[in-house]
Amino acid sequence: MKKLQKALALVCVGLMSITANAQDKPITTTPPMGWMSWFPFIDKINEKVIMETADAMVKSGLRDVGYKLLQLDDGWMAAKRDKEGRQYADSSRFPHGMKYLADYVHSRGLKIGIYSSNGMQTCAGYPGGYNHEELDAKTYAAWGIDYLKYDACGEKEKHTDRELHTRMSNALKATGRPIMFEICIFSSGTTHLWGAQIADMWRTGGDIVKFIDRTPEVTYKNWYGNLNQVVGKEAYAGNGHWNDPDNLIVDYPRNNKQTFEEEKAQFSLWSIVAAPLVLGNDVRNISADAKTILLNKEVIAIDQDKAGKQGTRAVADDQKEIWVKPLSDGSKAVVLFNKQDKAAQLNINFGDISTPKKVKVRDLWEHANKGIFTDTYSAQVAPHGVVMLKLTEPK
Ligand code: GLA
């Protein structure tokens, strides 16, 4: 009987966490995971690409390890609103319309996200949500949309971003459909101060790849800069609300000069800071290396740990950084990042990261137990690469 009660309670908690509205209770209690169209396709998206992407997310196993959200970024909409003032999908690129696409995405066991902006135009120049918030929210709900990324581009007379994002948040709430809400004010470093009141997550800074169609090279420095923007904002993350340092650039499709180790490093660091894990590659042509990284369940489990704590940078010197995240089972996840241009043997002193003197060490990329260590652990780390560990106190 007790077992049955416990099972029922768990089902209730599960249902609550997916049916509550974004602005009251979090829709997901761990960082969202999914894919976004902006990095691979800019605004050149169409029905075929999105449907193939949905299929590829299933076939590659991405969906089954947690990447459940398929997000259309800027460029899905027609250049003008219709006679009733409604936004609608560009009919040459989305001939069956958005409801059809949402149904298709849902039939693949995925959720669908969409994009707009709080001004009169989106960042790529399409019609934005300004003064159409209620109508747009109702339209999205009627299509079956599960997520809205709301940007801050376009003319907005004298209104502030906070005011206009709040309008849209309220409009989504009024639809009665649980629609996750992301605030994208890329020019502001202060959204975290109020973001959790109206949204599930908020961008903490600019685009990882700026001038996306013209960037001569994409390196680890792109993500390293964005990572730094979540530091100091740890207290605002958790309980279903997340700092978002922007999408992953693992397997980024244009001018990507990152090494495998650098891509692993981004994935590890995004996980240690409980960032949303949103793919920025063409999953239809995913590389074998990217699969190794993006499907690593042990690293994903750190990002998705139910305590929902954003990890902190405990040590930073010229050679290395050590990041630490406390986990719900009492253990700690640790990332040892080599900042140097050469491989190096680096050391973690347990005293610096407040772990017990003696710990069991598991390497989350080697998928191997390394043994029990006292006071310190040292490892060879690739240039701009990481070693990622789970440290547990032995029983
Ligand atoms: C801004 C956002 C990007 C992307 C583009 C779309 O630059 O920060 O993530 O959504 O707009 O135009």
GROMACS .gro file of C-alpha atoms and ligand atoms in nm:
model
  407
    1MET     CA    1   0.000   0.000   0.000
    2LYS     CA    2   0.278   0.238   0.099
    3LYS     CA    3   0.451   0.159  -0.230
    4LEU     CA    4   0.131   0.246  -0.419
    5GLN     CA    5   0.095   0.578  -0.232
    6LYS     CA    6   0.457   0.661  -0.307
    7ALA     CA    7   0.409   0.575  -0.675
    8LEU     CA    8   0.095   0.793  -0.694
    9ALA     CA    9   0.276   1.082  -0.524
   10LEU     CA   10   0.559   1.054  -0.775
   11VAL     CA   11   0.314   1.056  -1.067
   12CYS     CA   12   0.149   1.371  -0.924
   13VAL     CA   13   0.482   1.548  -0.883
   14GLY     CA   14   0.573   1.447  -1.239
   15LEU     CA   15   0.245   1.578  -1.378
   16MET     CA   16   0.272   1.903  -1.182
   17SER     CA   17   0.617   1.965  -1.321
   18ILE     CA   18   0.502   1.938  -1.680
   19THR     CA   19   0.161   2.099  -1.661
   20ALA     CA   20   0.223   2.406  -1.447
   21ASN     CA   21   0.249   2.736  -1.632
   22ALA     CA   22   0.597   2.874  -1.684
   23GLN     CA   23   0.541   3.187  -1.486
   24ASP     CA   24   0.392   3.022  -1.178
   25LYS     CA   25   0.585   2.703  -1.145
   26PRO     CA   26   0.863   2.578  -1.363
   27ILE     CA   27   0.755   2.356  -1.653
   28THR     CA   28   1.071   2.153  -1.624
   29THR     CA   29   1.265   2.138  -1.302
   30THR     CA   30   1.598   2.075  -1.474
   31PRO     CA   31   1.766   2.279  -1.751
   32PRO     CA   32   1.587   2.247  -2.088
   33MET     CA   33   1.758   2.033  -2.353
   34GLY     CA   34   1.696   2.058  -2.723
   35TRP     CA   35   1.806   2.197  -3.058
   36MET     CA   36   1.775   2.545  -3.209
   37SER     CA   37   1.779   2.635  -3.577
   38TRP     CA   38   1.975   2.964  -3.562
   39PHE     CA   39   2.336   2.839  -3.566
   40PRO     CA   40   2.297   2.572  -3.834
   41PHE     CA   41   2.052   2.749  -4.064
   42ILE     CA   42   2.034   3.120  -3.967
   43ASP     CA   43   1.690   3.231  -4.095
   44LYS     CA   44   1.691   2.991  -4.392
   45ILE     CA   45   1.455   2.742  -4.235
   46ASN     CA   46   1.172   2.551  -4.395
   47GLU     CA   47   0.929   2.271  -4.326
   48LYS     CA   48   1.144   2.001  -4.486
   49VAL     CA   49   1.454   2.088  -4.283
   50ILE     CA   50   1.256   2.099  -3.959
   51MET     CA   51   1.080   1.768  -4.025
   52GLU     CA   52   1.410   1.601  -4.118
   53THR     CA   53   1.563   1.746  -3.803
   54ALA     CA   54   1.280   1.600  -3.592
   55ASP     CA   55   1.342   1.259  -3.752
   56ALA     CA   56   1.717   1.290  -3.700
   57MET     CA   57   1.675   1.377  -3.333
   58VAL     CA   58   1.492   1.050  -3.288
   59LYS     CA   59   1.716   0.836  -3.509
   60SER     CA   60   2.045   0.963  -3.363
   61GLY     CA   61   1.928   0.887  -3.009
   62LEU     CA   62   1.940   1.256  -2.913
   63ARG     CA   63   1.575   1.263  -2.808
   64ASP     CA   64   1.612   0.958  -2.591
   65VAL     CA   65   1.898   1.104  -2.387
   66GLY     CA   66   1.692   1.417  -2.318
   67TYR     CA   67   1.707   1.662  -2.614
   68LYS     CA   68   1.330   1.694  -2.639
   69LEU     CA   69   1.279   2.050  -2.758
   70LEU     CA   70   1.299   2.140  -3.127
   71GLN     CA   71   1.314   2.516  -3.153
   72LEU     CA   72   1.257   2.727  -3.464
   73ASP     CA   73   1.450   3.050  -3.429
   74ASP     CA   74   1.410   3.369  -3.631
   75GLY     CA   75   1.278   3.357  -3.988
   76TRP     CA   76   0.983   3.117  -3.966
   77MET     CA   77   0.723   3.389  -4.018
   78ALA     CA   78   0.587   3.563  -4.327
   79ALA     CA   79   0.724   3.912  -4.395
   80LYS     CA   80   0.388   4.072  -4.300
   81ARG     CA   81   0.102   3.987  -4.063
   82ASP     CA   82  -0.228   3.871  -4.218
   83LYS     CA   83  -0.545   4.087  -4.248
   84GLU     CA   84  -0.647   4.006  -3.890
   85GLY     CA   85  -0.304   4.105  -3.767
   86ARG     CA   86  -0.186   3.748  -3.711
   87GLN     CA   87   0.167   3.624  -3.755
   88TYR     CA   88   0.180   3.318  -3.978
   89ALA     CA   89   0.446   3.090  -4.120
   90ASP     CA   90   0.592   3.193  -4.456
   91SER     CA   91   0.386   2.982  -4.695
   92SER     CA   92   0.657   2.927  -4.954
   93ARG     CA   93   0.882   2.770  -4.692
   94PHE     CA   94   0.614   2.620  -4.464
   95PRO     CA   95   0.340   2.522  -4.713
   96HIS     CA   96   0.135   2.328  -4.454
   97GLY     CA   97   0.154   2.594  -4.183
   98MET     CA   98   0.270   2.582  -3.825
   99LYS     CA   99  -0.001   2.363  -3.672
  100TYR     CA  100   0.087   2.085  -3.916
  101LEU     CA  101   0.453   2.117  -3.825
  102ALA     CA  102   0.379   2.121  -3.451
  103ASP     CA  103   0.171   1.803  -3.490
  104TYR     CA  104   0.456   1.639  -3.680
  105VAL     CA  105   0.713   1.735  -3.416
  106HIS     CA  106   0.483   1.612  -3.138
  107SER     CA  107   0.428   1.283  -3.320
  108ARG     CA  108   0.802   1.225  -3.292
  109GLY     CA  109   0.786   1.260  -2.912
  110LEU     CA  110   0.938   1.609  -2.919
  111LYS     CA  111   0.823   1.954  -2.808
  112ILE     CA  112   0.822   2.249  -3.044
  113GLY     CA  113   0.955   2.598  -2.977
  114ILE     CA  114   0.917   2.920  -3.169
  115TYR     CA  115   1.082   3.264  -3.176
  116SER     CA  116   0.969   3.626  -3.175
  117SER     CA  117   1.084   3.963  -3.045
  118ASN     CA  118   0.933   4.231  -2.823
  119GLY     CA  119   0.973   4.512  -3.080
  120MET     CA  120   0.802   4.576  -3.412
  121GLN     CA  121   1.065   4.367  -3.592
  122THR     CA  122   1.269   4.062  -3.496
  123CYS     CA  123   1.647   4.078  -3.512
  124ALA     CA  124   1.640   3.940  -3.868
  125GLY     CA  125   1.367   4.189  -3.971
  126TYR     CA  126   1.047   3.981  -3.954
  127PRO     CA  127   0.728   4.106  -3.779
  128GLY     CA  128   0.783   4.117  -3.401
  129GLY     CA  129   0.532   4.091  -3.118
  130TYR     CA  130   0.503   4.458  -3.018
  131ASN     CA  131   0.138   4.546  -2.940
  132HIS     CA  132   0.028   4.200  -3.061
  133GLU     CA  133   0.123   4.004  -2.751
  134GLU     CA  134  -0.218   3.861  -2.670
  135LEU     CA  135  -0.300   3.766  -3.026
  136ASP     CA  136   0.040   3.608  -3.078
  137ALA     CA  137   0.025   3.410  -2.755
  138LYS     CA  138  -0.321   3.279  -2.849
  139THR     CA  139  -0.200   3.191  -3.198
  140TYR     CA  140   0.100   3.000  -3.061
  141ALA     CA  141  -0.121   2.814  -2.811
  142ALA     CA  142  -0.367   2.720  -3.088
  143TRP     CA  143  -0.082   2.578  -3.296
  144GLY     CA  144   0.037   2.367  -2.999
  145ILE     CA  145   0.360   2.555  -2.937
  146ASP     CA  146   0.546   2.451  -2.620
  147TYR     CA  147   0.820   2.715  -2.594
  148LEU     CA  148   0.880   3.076  -2.691
  149LYS     CA  149   1.218   3.246  -2.719
  150TYR     CA  150   1.142   3.618  -2.703
  151ASP     CA  151   1.410   3.857  -2.823
  152ALA     CA  152   1.458   4.231  -2.767
  153CYS     CA  153   1.507   4.364  -3.121
  154GLY     CA  154   1.288   4.614  -3.305
  155GLU     CA  155   1.133   4.954  -3.244
  156LYS     CA  156   0.932   4.966  -2.920
  157GLU     CA  157   0.860   5.336  -2.868
  158LYS     CA  158   0.938   5.422  -2.507
  159HIS     CA  159   0.876   5.082  -2.352
  160THR     CA  160   1.140   4.889  -2.164
  161ASP     CA  161   1.232   4.532  -2.246
  162ARG     CA  162   1.124   4.422  -1.902
  163GLU     CA  163   0.780   4.574  -1.949
  164LEU     CA  164   0.732   4.414  -2.290
  165HIS     CA  165   0.865   4.075  -2.190
  166THR     CA  166   0.630   4.083  -1.892
  167ARG     CA  167   0.339   4.158  -2.127
  168MET     CA  168   0.420   3.852  -2.334
  169SER     CA  169   0.473   3.637  -2.027
  170ASN     CA  170   0.127   3.734  -1.901
  171ALA     CA  171  -0.026   3.674  -2.243
  172LEU     CA  172   0.121   3.322  -2.254
  173LYS     CA  173  -0.005   3.255  -1.906
  174ALA     CA  174  -0.356   3.369  -2.004
  175THR     CA  175  -0.373   3.107  -2.281
  176GLY     CA  176  -0.381   2.829  -2.021
  177ARG     CA  177  -0.132   2.625  -2.225
  178PRO     CA  178   0.200   2.558  -2.052
  179ILE     CA  179   0.446   2.739  -2.280
  180MET     CA  180   0.803   2.773  -2.162
  181PHE     CA  181   0.936   3.126  -2.190
  182GLU     CA  182   1.292   3.234  -2.264
  183ILE     CA  183   1.401   3.594  -2.234
  184CYS     CA  184   1.666   3.684  -2.490
  185ILE     CA  185   1.800   4.031  -2.415
  186PHE     CA  186   2.147   3.976  -2.549
  187SER     CA  187   2.269   4.329  -2.477
  188SER     CA  188   2.182   4.314  -2.106
  189GLY     CA  189   2.383   4.156  -1.830
  190THR     CA  190   2.111   4.212  -1.570
  191THR     CA  191   1.812   4.006  -1.684
  192HIS     CA  192   1.888   3.750  -1.412
  193LEU     CA  193   1.780   4.006  -1.151
  194TRP     CA  194   1.414   3.975  -1.255
  195GLY     CA  195   1.403   3.692  -1.510
  196ALA     CA  196   1.275   3.421  -1.277
  197GLN     CA  197   0.960   3.625  -1.203
  198ILE     CA  198   0.834   3.583  -1.558
  199ALA     CA  199   1.040   3.322  -1.741
  200ASP     CA  200   1.199   2.981  -1.729
  201MET     CA  201   1.536   3.097  -1.855
  202TRP     CA  202   1.717   3.405  -1.975
  203ARG     CA  203   2.021   3.477  -2.184
  204THR     CA  204   2.310   3.613  -1.979
  205GLY     CA  205   2.482   3.788  -2.268
  206GLY     CA  206   2.550   3.816  -2.639
  207ASP     CA  207   2.550   3.557  -2.914
  208ILE     CA  208   2.832   3.301  -2.891
  209VAL     CA  209   2.887   3.351  -3.262
  210LYS     CA  210   2.828   3.710  -3.364
  211PHE     CA  211   2.795   3.809  -3.730
  212ILE     CA  212   2.696   3.449  -3.780
  213ASP     CA  213   2.717   3.456  -4.160
  214ARG     CA  214   3.051   3.637  -4.167
  215THR     CA  215   3.258   3.504  -3.876
  216PRO     CA  216   3.594   3.393  -4.017
  217GLU     CA  217   3.661   3.143  -3.741
  218VAL     CA  218   3.479   2.993  -3.446
  219THR     CA  219   3.710   2.884  -3.164
  220TYR     CA  220   3.690   2.786  -2.797
  221LYS     CA  221   3.719   3.158  -2.718
  222ASN     CA  222   3.365   3.205  -2.847
  223TRP     CA  223   3.217   2.989  -2.572
  224TYR     CA  224   3.473   3.079  -2.308
  225GLY     CA  225   3.361   3.444  -2.321
  226ASN     CA  226   2.995   3.346  -2.274
  227LEU     CA  227   3.079   3.107  -1.992
  228ASN     CA  228   3.227   3.397  -1.796
  229GLN     CA  229   2.893   3.578  -1.818
  230VAL     CA  230   2.719   3.328  -1.588
  231VAL     CA  231   2.979   3.369  -1.313
  232GLY     CA  232   2.838   3.561  -1.017
  233LYS     CA  233   2.480   3.477  -1.118
  234GLU     CA  234   2.475   3.133  -0.950
  235ALA     CA  235   2.217   3.231  -0.690
  236TYR     CA  236   1.958   3.312  -0.959
  237ALA     CA  237   1.966   2.965  -1.116
  238GLY     CA  238   1.780   2.662  -0.990
  239ASN     CA  239   1.426   2.552  -0.917
  240GLY     CA  240   1.332   2.558  -1.283
  241HIS     CA  241   1.498   2.889  -1.372
  242TRP     CA  242   1.823   2.903  -1.562
  243ASN     CA  243   2.103   3.133  -1.668
  244ASP     CA  244   2.156   3.070  -2.040
  245PRO     CA  245   2.504   3.141  -2.180
  246ASP     CA  246   2.367   3.061  -2.533
  247ASN     CA  247   2.369   2.744  -2.741
  248LEU     CA  248   2.629   2.474  -2.773
  249ILE     CA  249   2.872   2.510  -3.061
  250VAL     CA  250   2.975   2.146  -3.060
  251ASP     CA  251   2.978   2.042  -3.429
  252TYR     CA  252   2.909   2.404  -3.533
  253PRO     CA  253   2.873   2.393  -3.910
  254ARG     CA  254   3.058   2.705  -4.036
  255ASN     CA  255   3.428   2.791  -3.999
  256ASN     CA  256   3.452   2.571  -3.693
  257LYS     CA  257   3.815   2.568  -3.577
  258GLN     CA  258   3.754   2.392  -3.246
  259THR     CA  259   3.927   2.066  -3.159
  260PHE     CA  260   3.737   1.765  -3.027
  261GLU     CA  261   3.880   1.839  -2.680
  262GLU     CA  262   3.761   2.200  -2.694
  263GLU     CA  263   3.411   2.090  -2.791
  264LYS     CA  264   3.411   1.839  -2.504
  265ALA     CA  265   3.516   2.124  -2.277
  266GLN     CA  266   3.219   2.340  -2.373
  267PHE     CA  267   2.979   2.054  -2.315
  268SER     CA  268   3.134   1.975  -1.975
  269LEU     CA  269   3.137   2.336  -1.860
  270TRP     CA  270   2.780   2.401  -1.978
  271SER     CA  271   2.678   2.096  -1.775
  272ILE     CA  272   2.863   2.202  -1.463
  273VAL     CA  273   2.691   2.543  -1.467
  274ALA     CA  274   2.347   2.382  -1.522
  275ALA     CA  275   2.305   2.564  -1.853
  276PRO     CA  276   2.030   2.467  -2.095
  277LEU     CA  277   2.185   2.215  -2.337
  278VAL     CA  278   2.067   2.343  -2.674
  279LEU     CA  279   2.234   2.201  -2.983
  280GLY     CA  280   2.361   2.434  -3.254
  281ASN     CA  281   2.453   2.181  -3.524
  282ASP     CA  282   2.284   2.018  -3.821
  283VAL     CA  283   2.170   1.697  -3.651
  284ARG     CA  284   2.084   1.544  -3.988
  285ASN     CA  285   2.458   1.521  -4.055
  286ILE     CA  286   2.591   1.483  -3.704
  287SER     CA  287   2.957   1.381  -3.686
  288ALA     CA  288   3.077   1.074  -3.496
  289ASP     CA  289   3.279   1.299  -3.263
  290ALA     CA  290   2.974   1.511  -3.187
  291LYS     CA  291   2.773   1.200  -3.104
  292THR     CA  292   3.041   1.092  -2.857
  293ILE     CA  293   3.012   1.429  -2.687
  294LEU     CA  294   2.640   1.503  -2.704
  295LEU     CA  295   2.523   1.155  -2.609
  296ASN     CA  296   2.746   1.122  -2.301
  297LYS     CA  297   2.483   1.032  -2.044
  298GLU     CA  298   2.716   1.070  -1.749
  299VAL     CA  299   2.785   1.434  -1.835
  300ILE     CA  300   2.419   1.501  -1.920
  301ALA     CA  301   2.327   1.363  -1.576
  302ILE     CA  302   2.542   1.634  -1.416
  303ASP     CA  303   2.360   1.907  -1.608
  304GLN     CA  304   2.025   1.749  -1.525
  305ASP     CA  305   2.098   1.677  -1.160
  306LYS     CA  306   1.776   1.730  -0.968
  307ALA     CA  307   1.930   1.957  -0.705
  308GLY     CA  308   1.951   2.211  -0.992
  309LYS     CA  309   2.259   2.389  -0.858
  310GLN     CA  310   2.473   2.600  -1.089
  311GLY     CA  311   2.837   2.506  -1.035
  312THR     CA  312   3.096   2.763  -0.933
  313ARG     CA  313   3.452   2.837  -1.042
  314ALA     CA  314   3.646   2.741  -0.728
  315VAL     CA  315   4.000   2.788  -0.863
  316ALA     CA  316   4.130   3.009  -1.143
  317ASP     CA  317   4.494   3.076  -1.222
  318ASP     CA  318   4.695   3.127  -1.541
  319GLN     CA  319   4.704   2.756  -1.620
  320LYS     CA  320   4.375   2.612  -1.512
  321GLU     CA  321   4.027   2.650  -1.375
  322ILE     CA  322   3.847   2.410  -1.143
  323TRP     CA  323   3.467   2.418  -1.146
  324VAL     CA  324   3.258   2.239  -0.885
  325LYS     CA  325   2.890   2.149  -0.870
  326PRO     CA  326   2.726   1.991  -0.565
  327LEU     CA  327   2.493   1.705  -0.664
  328SER     CA  328   2.171   1.579  -0.511
  329ASP     CA  329   2.331   1.254  -0.387
  330GLY     CA  330   2.590   1.444  -0.181
  331SER     CA  331   2.874   1.391  -0.430
  332LYS     CA  332   3.041   1.662  -0.639
  333ALA     CA  333   3.099   1.705  -1.008
  334VAL     CA  334   3.429   1.868  -1.098
  335VAL     CA  335   3.567   2.006  -1.423
  336LEU     CA  336   3.941   2.063  -1.450
  337PHE     CA  337   3.994   2.298  -1.747
  338ASN     CA  338   4.338   2.350  -1.902
  339LYS     CA  339   4.360   2.714  -2.017
  340GLN     CA  340   4.696   2.665  -2.184
  341ASP     CA  341   4.777   2.613  -2.552
  342LYS     CA  342   4.972   2.298  -2.459
  343ALA     CA  343   4.880   1.973  -2.281
  344ALA     CA  344   4.963   1.975  -1.911
  345GLN     CA  345   4.958   1.763  -1.597
  346LEU     CA  346   4.722   1.952  -1.365
  347ASN     CA  347   4.632   1.907  -1.003
  348ILE     CA  348   4.315   1.930  -0.798
  349ASN     CA  349   4.367   1.991  -0.426
  350PHE     CA  350   4.059   1.867  -0.245
  351GLY     CA  351   4.101   2.141   0.016
  352ASP     CA  352   4.038   2.403  -0.257
  353ILE     CA  353   3.704   2.253  -0.355
  354SER     CA  354   3.565   2.163  -0.011
  355THR     CA  355   3.546   1.788  -0.060
  356PRO     CA  356   3.635   1.532   0.207
  357LYS     CA  357   4.008   1.448   0.228
  358LYS     CA  358   3.945   1.103   0.082
  359VAL     CA  359   3.718   1.051  -0.219
  360LYS     CA  360   3.625   0.795  -0.482
  361VAL     CA  361   3.700   0.937  -0.826
  362ARG     CA  362   3.505   0.855  -1.143
  363ASP     CA  363   3.612   0.999  -1.480
  364LEU     CA  364   3.299   1.092  -1.676
  365TRP     CA  365   3.466   1.099  -2.019
  366GLU     CA  366   3.669   0.780  -1.973
  367HIS     CA  367   3.364   0.616  -1.808
  368ALA     CA  368   3.604   0.466  -1.555
  369ASN     CA  369   3.645   0.449  -1.179
  370LYS     CA  370   3.993   0.577  -1.106
  371GLY     CA  371   4.011   0.461  -0.742
  372ILE     CA  372   4.022   0.629  -0.402
  373PHE     CA  373   4.240   0.937  -0.365
  374THR     CA  374   4.352   1.137  -0.062
  375ASP     CA  375   4.404   1.516  -0.063
  376THR     CA  376   4.476   1.550  -0.432
  377TYR     CA  377   4.411   1.417  -0.784
  378SER     CA  378   4.620   1.491  -1.087
  379ALA     CA  379   4.556   1.432  -1.457
  380GLN     CA  380   4.696   1.503  -1.800
  381VAL     CA  381   4.467   1.755  -1.975
  382ALA     CA  382   4.464   1.846  -2.346
  383PRO     CA  383   4.511   2.209  -2.458
  384HIS     CA  384   4.184   2.398  -2.377
  385GLY     CA  385   4.046   2.058  -2.279
  386VAL     CA  386   3.896   1.920  -1.963
  387VAL     CA  387   3.891   1.626  -1.730
  388MET     CA  388   3.546   1.582  -1.578
  389LEU     CA  389   3.504   1.386  -1.257
  390LYS     CA  390   3.250   1.280  -1.003
  391LEU     CA  391   3.388   1.275  -0.648
  392THR     CA  392   3.207   1.069  -0.387
  393GLU     CA  393   3.290   1.012  -0.023
  394PRO     CA  394   3.363   0.637   0.025
  395LYS     CA  395   3.115   0.459   0.258
  396GLA     C1  396   1.961   3.750  -3.169
  396GLA     C2  397   1.967   3.634  -3.071
  396GLA     C3  398   2.007   3.508  -3.145
  396GLA     C4  399   1.909   3.479  -3.257
  396GLA     C5  400   1.897   3.600  -3.347
  396GLA     C6  401   1.782   3.586  -3.447
  396GLA     O1  402   2.085   3.782  -3.222
  396GLA     O2  403   2.058   3.661  -2.966
  396GLA     O3  404   2.014   3.397  -3.055
  396GLA     O4  405   1.784   3.445  -3.201
  396GLA     O5  406   1.870   3.720  -3.273
  396GLA     O6  407   1.770   3.695  -3.531
   0.00000   0.00000   0.00000
